[in-house]
Structure formats: C-alpha cells, structure tokens
Amino acid sequence: MIEGITFLDGIEIVIFAIILFSLYRLVRGTPAIYIFGGVVAIYAAWKLFDALEMDLLSEILDQFIGVGFIALIILFQQEIRKFLLVIGSSSFGRRRRFFRQLLWLKPEEGEINVDPIVHATSQLAESKTGALVAIERKMPMGYYAQTGVTLNANLGSRLIQSIFFKDAPLHDGAMIIAQDKIIAASAILPVSESDEIPGRYGLRHRAAVGLTEKTDAVCIVVSEETGQLALVIEGEIIIIKEKDELRRRLTELLKY
Ligand SMILES: Nc1ncnc2c1ncn2[C@@H]1O[C@H](COP(=O)(O)OP(=O)(O)OP(=O)(O)O)[C@@H](O)[C@H]1O
C-alpha cells in the first residue's frame, strides 16, 4: 500500500472513476460532451494550481467551481432528466437495460414486432388519415403518456387504425407505444421550435420533431394532407416511400 493512501481511499477512487466514466457514456455523442470536457479540464486545472500553491488562480477557480454546481444542473438539465426518468420509471426491465448499459455490460438483445405498426401506418397513409405514433426506446414515455388517455392495450394493427379514424374520439394527438403495448392515445407532445423545419410541415410533424429532440423515441407521422409517411428520429424527418423501408428502419431502430 502506498503510504498515506488507505484501502478505503482506493475504493473511493475506483467508484469516482466509474461515476465519471458513466457520465461520459451518458453524454457521449451529444453537445453536452463538450461541456463535460470543459468541466473536467477546469477541475483538473483547479487541483493543479492548488497543488502548486498558485493561490490567486486557485482562488479564482475555487469561486468559479462554487457556483459551477448550479450552472451544471442548468446545463445538464436534459441528461439529469433522462437519468431521473429512468430511475423513477416503473418498468424493471427497462431500468435493468439502462443500468446494464451504464455498467458497460453487453445489452440483452431482442426485437419488437414492428409488423402491426408498419401495416397500420401504411394503411393510414393509403387512406390519407393523419396519424402520429411515438414509439418508446430506452427512455420511458410515461411522462408524455399521462398527457393523454391511458390504454395499455395489446399492440394490433386494427386497433391502431381505428384509433386514428377521423371520427374516433381519440384520433387527435399522439399514440404512444412501449414494447408490445399501446400505452396511450391522444397524448400531447412537445412542439419543436426549430426554424430548420420546412414550412410545409405543420404541428403534427413539429410535435414528432419536438419529442425526438428531447428523447430517444422514434415517431411515425402520416400526413393527412398528402398521405406521406415519415419517420422522425433525433429531430430529423425521414420521408418513407416503401412499406419495406419502414419495416427495415423500424426493426433496426427498435432492437434492444
Ligand atoms: N403537440 C401536439 N402533440 C400531439 N399531436 C399534435 C400536437 N399538435 C398537433 N397535433 C396533431 O396534429 C394535428 C394537426 O396537424 P397539422 O395539420 O397542423 O400538421 P401537419 O404536420 O401539417 O400534418 P398534415 O400533413 O397531416 O396536415 C392535430 O389535429 C393533432 O392531432
């Protein structure tokens, strides 16, 4: 044992390293990674100045880090929200998947049966019936589902179609699907304020973009005006021409 470092210090260092690396994995690939890098650099500089007894610089960074904690909560809102949503979610399986990912364990693989969704949305497109379907991936959709009518019904093509029929009471708003269940209909999704969305798209598409900017969900939009099918992921609208393309993309996106 190195003098001055106890066994407990060693455990503390390992736990700290795991937390740091897990945070890195959570923000990797998002703009937050740059903030994360900046925070680590400032903290390292602060410790260095402190060790070298450069009092003025160390004092300035000390003050900065004092208010930095609150700034971090504001900057990492989305990530903290993601984390708390998963912790607070009622699905044990989903939480287990998230923690497997966090602990760098190989995820358990599986597939969601996309056929009812593909069939229903293609039929809706053919009849030019407007629809908005949000499909949960890793992040729980319970928060958005409770803005609509709770269903928890088995996933079926005919049920999806009948919910979106023009005169059906629940056709307005979004349907939310999680695993093999339609968990809610008539849900209200956050509308994107992005000025990159072409003007031809209205609120239905904006709501799909808004949700996928904030979460990892996949949305399918059927345009009432044109009957066009679109897949929306990470705020991007992808026009779908063929039913098979929708099946292929969805199967890939919903692998877990
Ligand atoms: N925040 C929202 N969350 C869920 N659904 C919404 C939301 N805002 C609008 N919608 C749905 O979108 C419908 C209005 O669609 P709108 O015509 O504005 O969109 P669009 O993108 O142009 O689609 P379309 O091509 O079908 O006309 C509403 O009737 C409602 O069902």
PDB file of N, CA, C and O in Angstrom, residues 26-38 75-76 78-79 82 213:
ATOM      1  N   LEU A  26     -22.955   8.682 -20.834  1.00  0.00           N
ATOM      2  CA  LEU A  26     -24.293   9.251 -20.945  1.00  0.00           C
ATOM      3  C   LEU A  26     -24.326  10.452 -21.893  1.00  0.00           C
ATOM      4  O   LEU A  26     -25.295  10.663 -22.605  1.00  0.00           O
ATOM      5  N   VAL A  27     -23.256  11.235 -21.890  1.00  0.00           N
ATOM      6  CA  VAL A  27     -23.260  12.461 -22.710  1.00  0.00           C
ATOM      7  C   VAL A  27     -22.513  12.292 -24.029  1.00  0.00           C
ATOM      8  O   VAL A  27     -22.552  13.178 -24.869  1.00  0.00           O
ATOM      9  N   ARG A  28     -21.851  11.128 -24.195  1.00  0.00           N
ATOM     10  CA  ARG A  28     -21.083  10.893 -25.421  1.00  0.00           C
ATOM     11  C   ARG A  28     -21.998  11.011 -26.640  1.00  0.00           C
ATOM     12  O   ARG A  28     -23.120  10.514 -26.635  1.00  0.00           O
ATOM     13  N   GLY A  29     -21.526  11.726 -27.673  1.00  0.00           N
ATOM     14  CA  GLY A  29     -22.321  11.853 -28.896  1.00  0.00           C
ATOM     15  C   GLY A  29     -23.347  12.975 -28.833  1.00  0.00           C
ATOM     16  O   GLY A  29     -24.094  13.178 -29.761  1.00  0.00           O
ATOM     17  N   THR A  30     -23.440  13.679 -27.692  1.00  0.00           N
ATOM     18  CA  THR A  30     -24.370  14.814 -27.592  1.00  0.00           C
ATOM     19  C   THR A  30     -23.527  16.080 -27.389  1.00  0.00           C
ATOM     20  O   THR A  30     -22.358  15.989 -27.008  1.00  0.00           O
ATOM     21  N   PRO A  31     -24.114  17.273 -27.626  1.00  0.00           N
ATOM     22  CA  PRO A  31     -23.333  18.506 -27.426  1.00  0.00           C
ATOM     23  C   PRO A  31     -22.826  18.628 -25.989  1.00  0.00           C
ATOM     24  O   PRO A  31     -21.826  19.292 -25.732  1.00  0.00           O
ATOM     25  N   ALA A  32     -23.502  17.952 -25.043  1.00  0.00           N
ATOM     26  CA  ALA A  32     -23.111  18.049 -23.634  1.00  0.00           C
ATOM     27  C   ALA A  32     -21.697  17.518 -23.391  1.00  0.00           C
ATOM     28  O   ALA A  32     -21.073  17.837 -22.383  1.00  0.00           O
ATOM     29  N   ILE A  33     -21.182  16.721 -24.334  1.00  0.00           N
ATOM     30  CA  ILE A  33     -19.838  16.156 -24.156  1.00  0.00           C
ATOM     31  C   ILE A  33     -18.789  17.272 -24.080  1.00  0.00           C
ATOM     32  O   ILE A  33     -17.808  17.178 -23.349  1.00  0.00           O
ATOM     33  N   TYR A  34     -19.026  18.378 -24.812  1.00  0.00           N
ATOM     34  CA  TYR A  34     -18.052  19.487 -24.795  1.00  0.00           C
ATOM     35  C   TYR A  34     -18.064  20.174 -23.428  1.00  0.00           C
ATOM     36  O   TYR A  34     -17.030  20.559 -22.903  1.00  0.00           O
ATOM     37  N   ILE A  35     -19.279  20.321 -22.874  1.00  0.00           N
ATOM     38  CA  ILE A  35     -19.393  20.934 -21.541  1.00  0.00           C
ATOM     39  C   ILE A  35     -18.701  20.021 -20.533  1.00  0.00           C
ATOM     40  O   ILE A  35     -17.941  20.467 -19.672  1.00  0.00           O
ATOM     41  N   PHE A  36     -18.951  18.718 -20.672  1.00  0.00           N
ATOM     42  CA  PHE A  36     -18.352  17.741 -19.773  1.00  0.00           C
ATOM     43  C   PHE A  36     -16.824  17.844 -19.824  1.00  0.00           C
ATOM     44  O   PHE A  36     -16.157  17.894 -18.796  1.00  0.00           O
ATOM     45  N   GLY A  37     -16.286  17.938 -21.030  1.00  0.00           N
ATOM     46  CA  GLY A  37     -14.831  18.073 -21.210  1.00  0.00           C
ATOM     47  C   GLY A  37     -14.317  19.339 -20.545  1.00  0.00           C
ATOM     48  O   GLY A  37     -13.280  19.328 -19.855  1.00  0.00           O
ATOM     49  N   GLY A  38     -15.071  20.448 -20.719  1.00  0.00           N
ATOM     50  CA  GLY A  38     -14.682  21.725 -20.123  1.00  0.00           C
ATOM     51  C   GLY A  38     -14.656  21.643 -18.607  1.00  0.00           C
ATOM     52  O   GLY A  38     -13.717  22.128 -17.956  1.00  0.00           O
ATOM     53  N   LEU A  75     -27.114  23.375 -17.173  1.00  0.00           N
ATOM     54  CA  LEU A  75     -26.570  22.928 -18.459  1.00  0.00           C
ATOM     55  C   LEU A  75     -26.913  21.472 -18.767  1.00  0.00           C
ATOM     56  O   LEU A  75     -27.133  21.111 -19.908  1.00  0.00           O
ATOM     57  N   PHE A  76     -26.933  20.634 -17.731  1.00  0.00           N
ATOM     58  CA  PHE A  76     -27.167  19.204 -17.955  1.00  0.00           C
ATOM     59  C   PHE A  76     -28.622  18.797 -17.685  1.00  0.00           C
ATOM     60  O   PHE A  76     -28.893  17.623 -17.473  1.00  0.00           O
ATOM     61  N   GLN A  78     -31.187  18.182 -19.486  1.00  0.00           N
ATOM     62  CA  GLN A  78     -31.717  17.057 -20.278  1.00  0.00           C
ATOM     63  C   GLN A  78     -31.192  15.726 -19.775  1.00  0.00           C
ATOM     64  O   GLN A  78     -31.931  14.763 -19.639  1.00  0.00           O
ATOM     65  N   GLU A  79     -29.846  15.693 -19.500  1.00  0.00           N
ATOM     66  CA  GLU A  79     -29.238  14.434 -19.095  1.00  0.00           C
ATOM     67  C   GLU A  79     -29.726  14.009 -17.700  1.00  0.00           C
ATOM     68  O   GLU A  79     -30.024  12.840 -17.463  1.00  0.00           O
ATOM     69  N   LYS A  82     -33.149  12.693 -18.122  1.00  0.00           N
ATOM     70  CA  LYS A  82     -33.110  11.334 -18.674  1.00  0.00           C
ATOM     71  C   LYS A  82     -32.851  10.339 -17.546  1.00  0.00           C
ATOM     72  O   LYS A  82     -33.521   9.339 -17.410  1.00  0.00           O
ATOM     73  N   GLU A 213     -36.346  15.372 -30.337  1.00  0.00           N
ATOM     74  CA  GLU A 213     -35.218  16.220 -29.925  1.00  0.00           C
ATOM     75  C   GLU A 213     -34.943  16.021 -28.439  1.00  0.00           C
ATOM     76  O   GLU A 213     -33.817  16.075 -27.985  1.00  0.00           O
TER      77      GLU A 213
END
